CSV table of C-alpha atoms in Angstrom, one decimal:
chain,number,residue,atom,x,y,z
A,12,UNK,CA,87.1,103.5,87.7
A,13,UNK,CA,86.8,103.6,91.5
A,14,UNK,CA,83.4,104.7,92.8
A,15,UNK,CA,83.0,107.4,95.5
A,16,UNK,CA,82.5,106.3,99.0
A,17,UNK,CA,78.9,106.5,100.2
A,18,UNK,CA,77.3,107.3,103.5
A,19,UNK,CA,76.7,103.5,103.9
A,20,UNK,CA,80.5,103.0,104.1
A,21,UNK,CA,81.5,103.0,107.7
A,22,UNK,CA,83.8,106.0,107.7
A,23,UNK,CA,85.7,105.3,104.5
A,24,UNK,CA,89.3,106.4,105.0
A,25,UNK,CA,91.6,107.5,102.2
A,26,UNK,CA,95.3,108.1,102.6
A,27,UNK,CA,97.5,109.4,99.9
A,28,UNK,CA,100.0,112.1,100.7
A,29,UNK,CA,100.7,112.8,97.0
A,30,UNK,CA,97.1,112.9,95.8
A,31,UNK,CA,97.8,114.3,92.3
A,32,UNK,CA,100.8,116.0,90.7
A,33,UNK,CA,101.2,119.8,90.6
A,34,UNK,CA,100.4,120.0,86.9
A,35,UNK,CA,97.0,118.2,87.4
A,36,UNK,CA,96.3,120.5,90.4
A,37,UNK,CA,96.1,123.5,88.0
A,38,UNK,CA,94.6,121.7,85.0
A,39,UNK,CA,91.0,120.6,84.3
A,40,UNK,CA,92.3,117.3,83.0
A,41,UNK,CA,94.6,114.6,84.5
A,42,UNK,CA,98.0,113.7,83.1
A,43,UNK,CA,98.5,110.1,82.0
A,44,UNK,CA,100.2,109.2,85.2
A,45,UNK,CA,97.5,110.6,87.5
A,46,UNK,CA,94.7,109.2,85.2
A,47,UNK,CA,96.3,105.7,85.4
A,48,UNK,CA,96.3,106.0,89.2
A,49,UNK,CA,92.6,107.1,89.1
A,50,UNK,CA,91.7,104.2,86.8
A,51,UNK,CA,93.6,101.7,88.9
A,52,UNK,CA,91.9,102.8,92.1
A,53,UNK,CA,95.1,104.2,93.8
A,54,UNK,CA,93.3,107.5,94.0
A,55,UNK,CA,89.6,108.4,93.8
A,56,UNK,CA,87.7,111.2,92.1
A,57,UNK,CA,87.3,112.7,95.5
A,58,UNK,CA,91.1,112.7,96.0
A,59,UNK,CA,91.3,114.8,92.8
A,60,UNK,CA,88.5,117.2,93.8
A,61,UNK,CA,89.7,117.8,97.3
A,62,UNK,CA,93.3,118.2,96.2
A,63,UNK,CA,92.3,120.8,93.6
A,64,UNK,CA,90.0,122.6,96.1
A,65,UNK,CA,92.7,122.9,98.7
A,66,UNK,CA,95.2,124.0,96.1
A,67,UNK,CA,92.9,126.7,94.8
A,68,UNK,CA,92.5,128.2,98.2
A,69,UNK,CA,96.0,127.7,99.6
A,70,UNK,CA,98.6,126.4,97.1
A,71,UNK,CA,101.1,125.9,100.0
A,72,UNK,CA,98.7,123.7,102.0
A,73,UNK,CA,98.7,119.9,102.0
A,74,UNK,CA,96.6,117.3,103.7
A,75,UNK,CA,97.5,113.7,104.4
A,76,UNK,CA,94.1,112.0,104.3
A,77,UNK,CA,90.4,112.5,104.6
A,78,UNK,CA,87.5,110.6,106.2
A,79,UNK,CA,84.0,110.5,104.6
A,80,UNK,CA,81.0,110.3,106.8
A,81,UNK,CA,77.3,110.6,106.3
A,82,UNK,CA,77.1,114.4,106.1
A,83,UNK,CA,80.6,115.7,105.9
A,84,UNK,CA,84.3,115.1,105.0
A,85,UNK,CA,87.0,115.3,107.6
A,86,UNK,CA,90.3,116.5,106.2
A,87,UNK,CA,93.3,115.4,108.2
A,88,UNK,CA,96.4,117.7,108.1
A,89,UNK,CA,99.4,118.6,110.4
A,90,UNK,CA,99.0,121.6,112.6
A,91,UNK,CA,100.6,124.2,110.2
A,92,UNK,CA,98.6,122.9,107.2
A,93,UNK,CA,95.4,122.7,109.2
A,94,UNK,CA,95.6,126.4,109.9
A,95,UNK,CA,96.1,127.1,106.2
A,96,UNK,CA,93.2,124.9,105.2
A,97,UNK,CA,90.8,126.2,107.8
A,98,UNK,CA,91.7,129.9,107.3
A,99,UNK,CA,90.9,132.9,109.3
A,100,UNK,CA,87.4,132.4,111.0
A,101,UNK,CA,87.0,129.2,109.0
A,102,UNK,CA,86.6,131.0,105.6
A,103,UNK,CA,88.7,128.6,103.6
A,104,UNK,CA,87.1,125.4,104.9
A,105,UNK,CA,83.6,126.9,104.3
A,106,UNK,CA,84.6,127.5,100.6
A,107,UNK,CA,85.8,123.9,100.3
């Protein structure tokens, strides 16, 4: 299983447009396909957590990648999806 990036990693970047499938977004467990991707290192546990968190707040929002730094995670999305993820007055992003 792939370990989570740490603060010692110099801005670890993760890119995967299709983080996990729609079934796994709404479930507490991963399907066999997504679990295989997790075990092989194609996606990380953080991919799963962020995908589910964004989906829980805005099911129609998507992000393309994220960057992990010492004290925060930067979520990269196009302009329309960024608005959805941030939310009015930043409420959605605070929840994440």
